[in-house]
PDB file of C-alpha atoms in Angstrom:
ATOM      1  CA  MET Y  12      -2.612   7.001 -53.162  1.00  0.00           C
ATOM      2  CA  LYS Y  13       0.804   6.982 -54.766  1.00  0.00           C
ATOM      3  CA  LYS Y  14       3.198   9.546 -53.376  1.00  0.00           C
ATOM      4  CA  THR Y  15       4.186  12.324 -55.765  1.00  0.00           C
ATOM      5  CA  PRO Y  16       7.287  14.528 -55.448  1.00  0.00           C
ATOM      6  CA  GLU Y  17       5.007  17.260 -54.089  1.00  0.00           C
ATOM      7  CA  ASN Y  18       3.609  15.241 -51.165  1.00  0.00           C
ATOM      8  CA  LYS Y  19       6.476  12.826 -50.526  1.00  0.00           C
ATOM      9  CA  LEU Y  20       7.591  12.775 -46.886  1.00  0.00           C
ATOM     10  CA  ASN Y  21      10.962  14.402 -46.276  1.00  0.00           C
ATOM     11  CA  VAL Y  22      12.292  11.956 -43.678  1.00  0.00           C
ATOM     12  CA  LYS Y  23      15.970  11.683 -42.784  1.00  0.00           C
ATOM     13  CA  LEU Y  24      15.786   9.596 -39.583  1.00  0.00           C
ATOM     14  CA  ILE Y  25      13.514   6.648 -38.765  1.00  0.00           C
ATOM     15  CA  ALA Y  26      13.384   5.362 -35.175  1.00  0.00           C
ATOM     16  CA  LEU Y  27      11.804   1.978 -34.512  1.00  0.00           C
ATOM     17  CA  ASP Y  28      10.712   0.366 -31.272  1.00  0.00           C
ATOM     18  CA  LEU Y  29      11.407  -3.374 -31.127  1.00  0.00           C
ATOM     19  CA  ASP Y  30       8.907  -5.418 -29.119  1.00  0.00           C
ATOM     20  CA  ASP Y  31       5.380  -5.403 -30.571  1.00  0.00           C
ATOM     21  CA  THR Y  32       6.487  -2.936 -33.268  1.00  0.00           C
ATOM     22  CA  LEU Y  33       9.418  -4.005 -35.451  1.00  0.00           C
ATOM     23  CA  LEU Y  34       9.508  -7.578 -34.108  1.00  0.00           C
ATOM     24  CA  ASN Y  35       6.913 -10.190 -35.024  1.00  0.00           C
ATOM     25  CA  ASP Y  36       5.389 -12.792 -32.698  1.00  0.00           C
ATOM     26  CA  GLU Y  37       8.571 -14.872 -32.960  1.00  0.00           C
ATOM     27  CA  ARG Y  38      10.574 -11.830 -31.793  1.00  0.00           C
ATOM     28  CA  SER Y  39      12.373 -11.505 -35.089  1.00  0.00           C
ATOM     29  CA  ILE Y  40      12.370  -9.085 -38.036  1.00  0.00           C
ATOM     30  CA  ASN Y  41      10.861 -10.506 -41.203  1.00  0.00           C
ATOM     31  CA  SER Y  42      12.939 -10.512 -44.378  1.00  0.00           C
ATOM     32  CA  LYS Y  43      10.717  -8.044 -46.241  1.00  0.00           C
ATOM     33  CA  THR Y  44      11.108  -5.459 -43.475  1.00  0.00           C
ATOM     34  CA  VAL Y  45      14.882  -5.992 -43.459  1.00  0.00           C
ATOM     35  CA  LYS Y  46      15.065  -5.252 -47.197  1.00  0.00           C
ATOM     36  CA  VAL Y  47      12.925  -2.123 -46.873  1.00  0.00           C
ATOM     37  CA  LEU Y  48      15.051  -0.718 -44.045  1.00  0.00           C
ATOM     38  CA  GLN Y  49      18.269  -1.577 -45.880  1.00  0.00           C
ATOM     39  CA  ALA Y  50      16.960   0.273 -48.941  1.00  0.00           C
ATOM     40  CA  ALA Y  51      16.118   3.304 -46.792  1.00  0.00           C
ATOM     41  CA  ALA Y  52      19.616   3.281 -45.278  1.00  0.00           C
ATOM     42  CA  ASP Y  53      21.110   3.093 -48.775  1.00  0.00           C
ATOM     43  CA  LYS Y  54      19.157   6.245 -49.666  1.00  0.00           C
ATOM     44  CA  GLY Y  55      20.760   8.157 -46.801  1.00  0.00           C
ATOM     45  CA  ILE Y  56      18.018   7.775 -44.177  1.00  0.00           C
ATOM     46  CA  TYR Y  57      19.282   7.017 -40.657  1.00  0.00           C
ATOM     47  CA  ILE Y  58      17.717   3.806 -39.285  1.00  0.00           C
ATOM     48  CA  VAL Y  59      17.800   3.825 -35.470  1.00  0.00           C
ATOM     49  CA  LEU Y  60      16.580   0.931 -33.336  1.00  0.00           C
ATOM     50  CA  CYS Y  61      15.044   2.492 -30.242  1.00  0.00           C
ATOM     51  CA  SER Y  62      14.243   0.107 -27.383  1.00  0.00           C
ATOM     52  CA  GLY Y  63      13.806  -0.269 -23.660  1.00  0.00           C
ATOM     53  CA  ARG Y  64      16.403  -3.022 -23.827  1.00  0.00           C
ATOM     54  CA  ALA Y  65      20.036  -2.508 -22.897  1.00  0.00           C
ATOM     55  CA  GLU Y  66      22.580  -2.124 -25.695  1.00  0.00           C
ATOM     56  CA  ASP Y  67      23.591  -5.796 -25.734  1.00  0.00           C
ATOM     57  CA  GLY Y  68      19.938  -6.798 -26.019  1.00  0.00           C
ATOM     58  CA  ILE Y  69      19.533  -4.691 -29.175  1.00  0.00           C
ATOM     59  CA  LEU Y  70      22.677  -5.838 -30.995  1.00  0.00           C
ATOM     60  CA  PRO Y  71      21.225  -9.142 -32.338  1.00  0.00           C
ATOM     61  CA  PHE Y  72      18.647  -7.106 -34.269  1.00  0.00           C
ATOM     62  CA  VAL Y  73      21.319  -4.682 -35.451  1.00  0.00           C
ATOM     63  CA  ARG Y  74      23.152  -7.669 -36.924  1.00  0.00           C
ATOM     64  CA  LYS Y  75      19.930  -8.867 -38.549  1.00  0.00           C
ATOM     65  CA  LEU Y  76      19.514  -5.537 -40.372  1.00  0.00           C
ATOM     66  CA  ASN Y  77      23.174  -5.610 -41.423  1.00  0.00           C
ATOM     67  CA  ILE Y  78      23.474  -1.836 -41.805  1.00  0.00           C
ATOM     68  CA  ALA Y  79      25.692  -0.977 -38.816  1.00  0.00           C
ATOM     69  CA  GLY Y  80      28.710  -0.553 -41.083  1.00  0.00           C
ATOM     70  CA  LYS Y  81      26.972   2.304 -42.909  1.00  0.00           C
ATOM     71  CA  GLU Y  82      26.890   5.880 -41.654  1.00  0.00           C
ATOM     72  CA  THR Y  83      23.091   5.649 -41.642  1.00  0.00           C
ATOM     73  CA  GLY Y  84      23.094   2.543 -39.443  1.00  0.00           C
ATOM     74  CA  ARG Y  85      25.693   3.488 -36.849  1.00  0.00           C
ATOM     75  CA  PHE Y  86      23.444   4.618 -33.959  1.00  0.00           C
ATOM     76  CA  LEU Y  87      21.068   2.885 -31.559  1.00  0.00           C
ATOM     77  CA  ILE Y  88      18.966   4.208 -28.689  1.00  0.00           C
ATOM     78  CA  ALA Y  89      18.790   1.982 -25.621  1.00  0.00           C
ATOM     79  CA  ILE Y  90      17.136   1.798 -22.213  1.00  0.00           C
ATOM     80  CA  ASN Y  91      14.107   3.818 -23.319  1.00  0.00           C
ATOM     81  CA  GLY Y  92      16.131   6.841 -24.351  1.00  0.00           C
ATOM     82  CA  CYS Y  93      18.643   6.950 -21.490  1.00  0.00           C
ATOM     83  CA  SER Y  94      21.474   5.986 -23.822  1.00  0.00           C
ATOM     84  CA  VAL Y  95      22.498   6.813 -27.394  1.00  0.00           C
ATOM     85  CA  PHE Y  96      25.238   4.478 -28.598  1.00  0.00           C
ATOM     86  CA  ASP Y  97      27.586   5.095 -31.543  1.00  0.00           C
ATOM     87  CA  MET Y  98      28.569   1.680 -32.914  1.00  0.00           C
ATOM     88  CA  HIS Y  99      31.384   3.118 -35.041  1.00  0.00           C
ATOM     89  CA  GLN Y 100      33.072   4.753 -32.063  1.00  0.00           C
ATOM     90  CA  ARG Y 101      31.864   1.953 -29.770  1.00  0.00           C
ATOM     91  CA  LYS Y 102      30.805   4.335 -27.026  1.00  0.00           C
ATOM     92  CA  GLN Y 103      27.806   6.066 -25.516  1.00  0.00           C
ATOM     93  CA  ILE Y 104      27.476   9.625 -26.757  1.00  0.00           C
ATOM     94  CA  TYR Y 105      24.505  10.391 -24.491  1.00  0.00           C
ATOM     95  CA  LEU Y 106      23.675   8.923 -21.084  1.00  0.00           C
ATOM     96  CA  LYS Y 107      21.332   9.813 -18.235  1.00  0.00           C
ATOM     97  CA  SER Y 108      21.080   8.126 -14.834  1.00  0.00           C
ATOM     98  CA  VAL Y 109      18.493   7.935 -12.050  1.00  0.00           C
ATOM     99  CA  ASP Y 110      19.521   9.590  -8.774  1.00  0.00           C
ATOM    100  CA  SER Y 111      20.560   7.057  -6.151  1.00  0.00           C
ATOM    101  CA  ASP Y 112      18.066   8.379  -3.579  1.00  0.00           C
ATOM    102  CA  ILE Y 113      15.249   7.718  -6.073  1.00  0.00           C
ATOM    103  CA  LEU Y 114      16.486   4.175  -6.615  1.00  0.00           C
ATOM    104  CA  LEU Y 115      16.666   3.507  -2.870  1.00  0.00           C
ATOM    105  CA  TYR Y 116      13.180   4.941  -2.313  1.00  0.00           C
ATOM    106  CA  ALA Y 117      11.662   2.933  -5.176  1.00  0.00           C
ATOM    107  CA  ASN Y 118      13.323  -0.259  -3.993  1.00  0.00           C
ATOM    108  CA  GLN Y 119      12.006   0.287  -0.472  1.00  0.00           C
ATOM    109  CA  GLU Y 120       8.457   0.919  -1.704  1.00  0.00           C
ATOM    110  CA  ALA Y 121       8.613  -2.099  -4.006  1.00  0.00           C
ATOM    111  CA  GLU Y 122       9.682  -4.371  -1.159  1.00  0.00           C
ATOM    112  CA  LYS Y 123       6.798  -3.088   0.982  1.00  0.00           C
ATOM    113  CA  SER Y 124       4.502  -4.330  -1.804  1.00  0.00           C
ATOM    114  CA  GLY Y 125       6.231  -7.707  -1.978  1.00  0.00           C
ATOM    115  CA  LEU Y 126       8.047  -6.802  -5.204  1.00  0.00           C
ATOM    116  CA  ASP Y 127      11.678  -6.828  -6.260  1.00  0.00           C
ATOM    117  CA  THR Y 128      13.596  -4.325  -8.368  1.00  0.00           C
ATOM    118  CA  GLU Y 129      16.257  -4.463 -11.072  1.00  0.00           C
ATOM    119  CA  VAL Y 130      18.707  -1.905 -12.464  1.00  0.00           C
ATOM    120  CA  TYR Y 131      20.292  -1.826 -15.902  1.00  0.00           C
ATOM    121  CA  SER Y 132      23.774  -1.422 -17.322  1.00  0.00           C
ATOM    122  CA  PRO Y 133      24.577  -1.704 -21.063  1.00  0.00           C
ATOM    123  CA  ASP Y 134      25.111  -5.474 -20.816  1.00  0.00           C
ATOM    124  CA  VAL Y 135      23.823  -6.712 -17.430  1.00  0.00           C
ATOM    125  CA  ILE Y 136      20.591  -6.564 -15.416  1.00  0.00           C
ATOM    126  CA  PHE Y 137      21.326  -6.520 -11.669  1.00  0.00           C
ATOM    127  CA  TYR Y 138      18.955  -7.586  -8.878  1.00  0.00           C
ATOM    128  CA  LYS Y 139      18.899  -8.626  -5.239  1.00  0.00           C
ATOM    129  CA  LYS Y 140      17.635 -12.125  -5.928  1.00  0.00           C
ATOM    130  CA  GLU Y 141      16.602 -14.179  -8.911  1.00  0.00           C
ATOM    131  CA  THR Y 142      12.876 -14.793  -9.326  1.00  0.00           C
ATOM    132  CA  SER Y 143      10.552 -15.908 -12.095  1.00  0.00           C
ATOM    133  CA  TRP Y 144       9.993 -12.205 -12.849  1.00  0.00           C
ATOM    134  CA  THR Y 145      13.692 -11.371 -13.152  1.00  0.00           C
ATOM    135  CA  ARG Y 146      14.208 -14.407 -15.389  1.00  0.00           C
ATOM    136  CA  LEU Y 147      11.351 -13.211 -17.604  1.00  0.00           C
ATOM    137  CA  ASP Y 148      13.021  -9.846 -18.126  1.00  0.00           C
ATOM    138  CA  VAL Y 149      16.472 -11.326 -18.705  1.00  0.00           C
ATOM    139  CA  ASP Y 150      15.075 -13.786 -21.242  1.00  0.00           C
ATOM    140  CA  MET Y 151      13.144 -11.071 -23.071  1.00  0.00           C
ATOM    141  CA  CYS Y 152      16.128  -8.708 -23.192  1.00  0.00           C
ATOM    142  CA  HIS Y 153      18.705 -11.372 -24.109  1.00  0.00           C
ATOM    143  CA  VAL Y 154      21.303 -10.037 -21.666  1.00  0.00           C
ATOM    144  CA  LYS Y 155      23.022 -11.384 -18.575  1.00  0.00           C
ATOM    145  CA  GLY Y 156      21.346 -11.314 -15.181  1.00  0.00           C
ATOM    146  CA  GLN Y 157      23.376 -11.014 -11.993  1.00  0.00           C
ATOM    147  CA  VAL Y 158      22.532 -11.290  -8.302  1.00  0.00           C
ATOM    148  CA  VAL Y 159      24.177  -8.558  -6.205  1.00  0.00           C
ATOM    149  CA  GLU Y 160      25.060  -8.845  -2.525  1.00  0.00           C
ATOM    150  CA  ASN Y 161      24.458  -5.694  -0.480  1.00  0.00           C
ATOM    151  CA  TYR Y 162      22.031  -4.551  -3.135  1.00  0.00           C
ATOM    152  CA  GLU Y 163      21.068  -1.322  -1.358  1.00  0.00           C
ATOM    153  CA  THR Y 164      24.736  -0.260  -1.143  1.00  0.00           C
ATOM    154  CA  PHE Y 165      25.091  -1.159  -4.816  1.00  0.00           C
ATOM    155  CA  LEU Y 166      22.173   1.159  -5.649  1.00  0.00           C
ATOM    156  CA  LYS Y 167      23.611   3.967  -3.522  1.00  0.00           C
ATOM    157  CA  ASN Y 168      27.065   3.885  -5.070  1.00  0.00           C
ATOM    158  CA  GLY Y 169      26.295   3.108  -8.696  1.00  0.00           C
ATOM    159  CA  LYS Y 170      24.998   5.063 -11.690  1.00  0.00           C
ATOM    160  CA  PHE Y 171      22.106   3.365 -13.422  1.00  0.00           C
ATOM    161  CA  PRO Y 172      19.921   4.702 -16.243  1.00  0.00           C
ATOM    162  CA  LYS Y 173      16.860   2.640 -15.417  1.00  0.00           C
ATOM    163  CA  MET Y 174      15.128   0.711 -12.663  1.00  0.00           C
ATOM    164  CA  LEU Y 175      12.514  -1.872 -13.537  1.00  0.00           C
ATOM    165  CA  ILE Y 176      10.001  -3.393 -11.115  1.00  0.00           C
ATOM    166  CA  PRO Y 177       8.450  -6.578 -12.506  1.00  0.00           C
ATOM    167  CA  GLY Y 178       5.410  -8.183 -10.947  1.00  0.00           C
ATOM    168  CA  GLU Y 179       1.679  -8.662 -10.854  1.00  0.00           C
ATOM    169  CA  PRO Y 180      -0.098  -5.919 -12.837  1.00  0.00           C
ATOM    170  CA  GLU Y 181      -2.550  -5.031 -10.068  1.00  0.00           C
ATOM    171  CA  LYS Y 182       0.303  -4.407  -7.607  1.00  0.00           C
ATOM    172  CA  LEU Y 183       2.222  -2.335 -10.138  1.00  0.00           C
ATOM    173  CA  LEU Y 184      -0.739  -0.054 -10.824  1.00  0.00           C
ATOM    174  CA  ILE Y 185      -1.023   0.784  -7.130  1.00  0.00           C
ATOM    175  CA  LEU Y 186       2.727   1.292  -6.769  1.00  0.00           C
ATOM    176  CA  GLN Y 187       2.877   3.470  -9.889  1.00  0.00           C
ATOM    177  CA  GLU Y 188       0.193   5.813  -8.537  1.00  0.00           C
ATOM    178  CA  LYS Y 189       1.936   6.135  -5.174  1.00  0.00           C
ATOM    179  CA  MET Y 190       5.400   6.795  -6.610  1.00  0.00           C
ATOM    180  CA  LYS Y 191       4.131   9.344  -9.125  1.00  0.00           C
ATOM    181  CA  LYS Y 192       2.620  11.325  -6.252  1.00  0.00           C
ATOM    182  CA  GLU Y 193       5.729  11.056  -4.089  1.00  0.00           C
ATOM    183  CA  LEU Y 194       8.351  11.690  -6.766  1.00  0.00           C
ATOM    184  CA  GLU Y 195       6.436  14.156  -8.976  1.00  0.00           C
ATOM    185  CA  ASN Y 196       8.980  15.524 -11.476  1.00  0.00           C
ATOM    186  CA  ARG Y 197      12.028  13.748 -10.072  1.00  0.00           C
ATOM    187  CA  ALA Y 198      11.608  10.661 -12.273  1.00  0.00           C
ATOM    188  CA  VAL Y 199       9.724   9.423 -15.320  1.00  0.00           C
ATOM    189  CA  ILE Y 200       7.455   6.563 -14.208  1.00  0.00           C
ATOM    190  CA  PHE Y 201       5.322   4.384 -16.459  1.00  0.00           C
ATOM    191  CA  ILE Y 202       4.157   0.832 -17.125  1.00  0.00           C
ATOM    192  CA  SER Y 203       5.737  -0.413 -20.358  1.00  0.00           C
ATOM    193  CA  LYS Y 204       4.075  -3.822 -20.241  1.00  0.00           C
ATOM    194  CA  PRO Y 205       1.348  -4.821 -17.772  1.00  0.00           C
ATOM    195  CA  TYR Y 206       3.969  -6.619 -15.665  1.00  0.00           C
ATOM    196  CA  PHE Y 207       6.832  -4.070 -15.963  1.00  0.00           C
ATOM    197  CA  LEU Y 208       6.935  -0.758 -14.055  1.00  0.00           C
ATOM    198  CA  GLU Y 209       9.850   1.470 -15.106  1.00  0.00           C
ATOM    199  CA  LEU Y 210      11.680   4.447 -13.593  1.00  0.00           C
ATOM    200  CA  LEU Y 211      13.834   6.722 -15.741  1.00  0.00           C
ATOM    201  CA  PRO Y 212      15.631  10.002 -15.054  1.00  0.00           C
ATOM    202  CA  PRO Y 213      13.470  13.151 -15.276  1.00  0.00           C
ATOM    203  CA  LYS Y 214      12.820  14.603 -18.742  1.00  0.00           C
ATOM    204  CA  CYS Y 215      14.085  11.388 -20.293  1.00  0.00           C
ATOM    205  CA  GLY Y 216      12.525   9.242 -23.003  1.00  0.00           C
ATOM    206  CA  LYS Y 217      12.909   7.964 -26.525  1.00  0.00           C
ATOM    207  CA  GLY Y 218      11.686  11.266 -27.946  1.00  0.00           C
ATOM    208  CA  GLU Y 219      14.282  13.274 -26.036  1.00  0.00           C
ATOM    209  CA  ALA Y 220      17.047  10.904 -27.188  1.00  0.00           C
ATOM    210  CA  ILE Y 221      15.927  11.235 -30.806  1.00  0.00           C
ATOM    211  CA  GLU Y 222      15.893  15.006 -30.415  1.00  0.00           C
ATOM    212  CA  PHE Y 223      19.499  14.869 -29.148  1.00  0.00           C
ATOM    213  CA  LEU Y 224      20.658  12.586 -31.965  1.00  0.00           C
ATOM    214  CA  ALA Y 225      18.843  14.561 -34.652  1.00  0.00           C
ATOM    215  CA  GLY Y 226      20.498  17.720 -33.350  1.00  0.00           C
ATOM    216  CA  GLU Y 227      23.925  16.093 -33.512  1.00  0.00           C
ATOM    217  CA  LEU Y 228      23.253  15.063 -37.118  1.00  0.00           C
ATOM    218  CA  GLY Y 229      21.815  18.419 -38.162  1.00  0.00           C
ATOM    219  CA  ILE Y 230      18.379  16.913 -38.800  1.00  0.00           C
ATOM    220  CA  SER Y 231      15.187  18.818 -38.011  1.00  0.00           C
ATOM    221  CA  MET Y 232      12.623  16.999 -35.840  1.00  0.00           C
ATOM    222  CA  ASP Y 233      10.165  17.600 -38.693  1.00  0.00           C
ATOM    223  CA  GLN Y 234      12.338  15.188 -40.678  1.00  0.00           C
ATOM    224  CA  THR Y 235      12.130  12.357 -38.118  1.00  0.00           C
ATOM    225  CA  MET Y 236       9.749   9.404 -38.007  1.00  0.00           C
ATOM    226  CA  GLY Y 237       9.028   7.198 -34.983  1.00  0.00           C
ATOM    227  CA  PHE Y 238       7.195   3.854 -34.808  1.00  0.00           C
ATOM    228  CA  GLY Y 239       5.883   2.543 -31.482  1.00  0.00           C
ATOM    229  CA  ASP Y 240       3.065   0.920 -29.553  1.00  0.00           C
ATOM    230  CA  SER Y 241       3.377   1.456 -25.808  1.00  0.00           C
ATOM    231  CA  MET Y 242       3.848   4.033 -23.064  1.00  0.00           C
ATOM    232  CA  ASN Y 243       7.634   3.965 -23.401  1.00  0.00           C
ATOM    233  CA  ASP Y 244       7.103   5.113 -27.010  1.00  0.00           C
ATOM    234  CA  GLU Y 245       4.860   8.052 -26.112  1.00  0.00           C
ATOM    235  CA  SER Y 246       7.496  10.792 -26.227  1.00  0.00           C
ATOM    236  CA  MET Y 247       8.939   9.403 -29.457  1.00  0.00           C
ATOM    237  CA  ILE Y 248       5.601   9.406 -31.265  1.00  0.00           C
ATOM    238  CA  ARG Y 249       4.691  12.809 -29.823  1.00  0.00           C
ATOM    239  CA  MET Y 250       8.005  14.531 -30.561  1.00  0.00           C
ATOM    240  CA  CYS Y 251       8.902  13.066 -33.959  1.00  0.00           C
ATOM    241  CA  GLY Y 252       7.692  14.993 -36.970  1.00  0.00           C
ATOM    242  CA  ASN Y 253       5.968  11.826 -38.185  1.00  0.00           C
ATOM    243  CA  GLY Y 254       4.684   9.786 -35.235  1.00  0.00           C
ATOM    244  CA  ILE Y 255       3.280   6.364 -36.071  1.00  0.00           C
ATOM    245  CA  ALA Y 256       1.280   4.241 -33.615  1.00  0.00           C
ATOM    246  CA  MET Y 257       0.924   0.555 -34.402  1.00  0.00           C
ATOM    247  CA  CYS Y 258      -2.591  -0.865 -34.680  1.00  0.00           C
ATOM    248  CA  ASN Y 259      -1.755  -3.283 -31.834  1.00  0.00           C
ATOM    249  CA  GLY Y 260      -0.651  -0.337 -29.673  1.00  0.00           C
ATOM    250  CA  LEU Y 261      -2.287   0.940 -26.520  1.00  0.00           C
ATOM    251  CA  ASP Y 262      -5.484   2.920 -27.014  1.00  0.00           C
ATOM    252  CA  TYR Y 263      -3.908   5.798 -25.071  1.00  0.00           C
ATOM    253  CA  ILE Y 264      -1.045   6.007 -27.560  1.00  0.00           C
ATOM    254  CA  LYS Y 265      -3.350   5.986 -30.578  1.00  0.00           C
ATOM    255  CA  LYS Y 266      -5.683   8.516 -28.978  1.00  0.00           C
ATOM    256  CA  ARG Y 267      -2.800  10.766 -27.951  1.00  0.00           C
ATOM    257  CA  ASP Y 268      -1.521  10.803 -31.514  1.00  0.00           C
ATOM    258  CA  CYS Y 269      -4.897  11.953 -32.811  1.00  0.00           C
ATOM    259  CA  GLU Y 270      -4.970  14.719 -30.199  1.00  0.00           C
ATOM    260  CA  ASN Y 271      -1.483  15.847 -31.209  1.00  0.00           C
ATOM    261  CA  LEU Y 272      -2.470  15.916 -34.867  1.00  0.00           C
ATOM    262  CA  SER Y 273      -5.429  18.185 -34.142  1.00  0.00           C
ATOM    263  CA  VAL Y 274      -3.166  20.549 -32.215  1.00  0.00           C
ATOM    264  CA  ASN Y 275      -0.311  20.600 -34.708  1.00  0.00           C
ATOM    265  CA  SER Y 276      -1.313  19.615 -38.221  1.00  0.00           C
ATOM    266  CA  LYS Y 277       2.277  20.189 -39.335  1.00  0.00           C
ATOM    267  CA  HIS Y 278       3.159  16.834 -37.825  1.00  0.00           C
ATOM    268  CA  SER Y 279       1.840  13.525 -39.153  1.00  0.00           C
ATOM    269  CA  ARG Y 280       0.124  11.110 -36.745  1.00  0.00           C
ATOM    270  CA  THR Y 281      -0.771   7.750 -38.230  1.00  0.00           C
ATOM    271  CA  VAL Y 282      -2.032   4.398 -36.978  1.00  0.00           C
ATOM    272  CA  ILE Y 283      -0.778   1.490 -39.091  1.00  0.00           C
ATOM    273  CA  LYS Y 284      -0.794  -2.292 -39.207  1.00  0.00           C
TER     274      LYS Y 284
END
């Protein structure tokens, strides 16, 4: 059905996950999508790339869209909502970090399971040793990887927004259950891909970062739209006024959206291809 002025969505900010959402199988943005997003930015709609990647890992896609010079293309959300970056001012305007004692505990539990951990900065992924799993993450994120001596001391003294534990899915499921019980509300813990277990600061996610940015811009959450597919997109799809789950997304995400729609019909929950 063609949209009429009466039922046209009043959207002023669109947030888009990258992997398995905005990006195709070649990990690029197709030209038609680029033109559509450029047209939206020209109409005054903020286009915000919103990824689990660090800032430097998002910038190639910012350049592809070619809207960063516009007011409506100046912001990106990185590290699953731990960071909001203003590309005009070239600085983070919002940043949350995981407590060092949580990082040390998670690293210890990971090592007991034969797993290694990584922590993120805006442009580097740090780890104790390089493995096939750390190389996978570095290659996917398109950022530098760096081995750190005295890794535990590094975790204790640094401020890091995210820890990632890559490894065999069956091990990660067991570790996730244990850490959720032990840490309770002291960290956000989820599996973003079957082989990536992530730890974020408490009450932190893409949805919370969008809420912060929308507030700074004077935009109501009812006027936001979020596209995603996985568990790291859950808060974005749930909190945005128009939450959109991709058809290739997790069943939990698509089911959760339907549940949210039945609770609050004011918000739009849609599954799209």
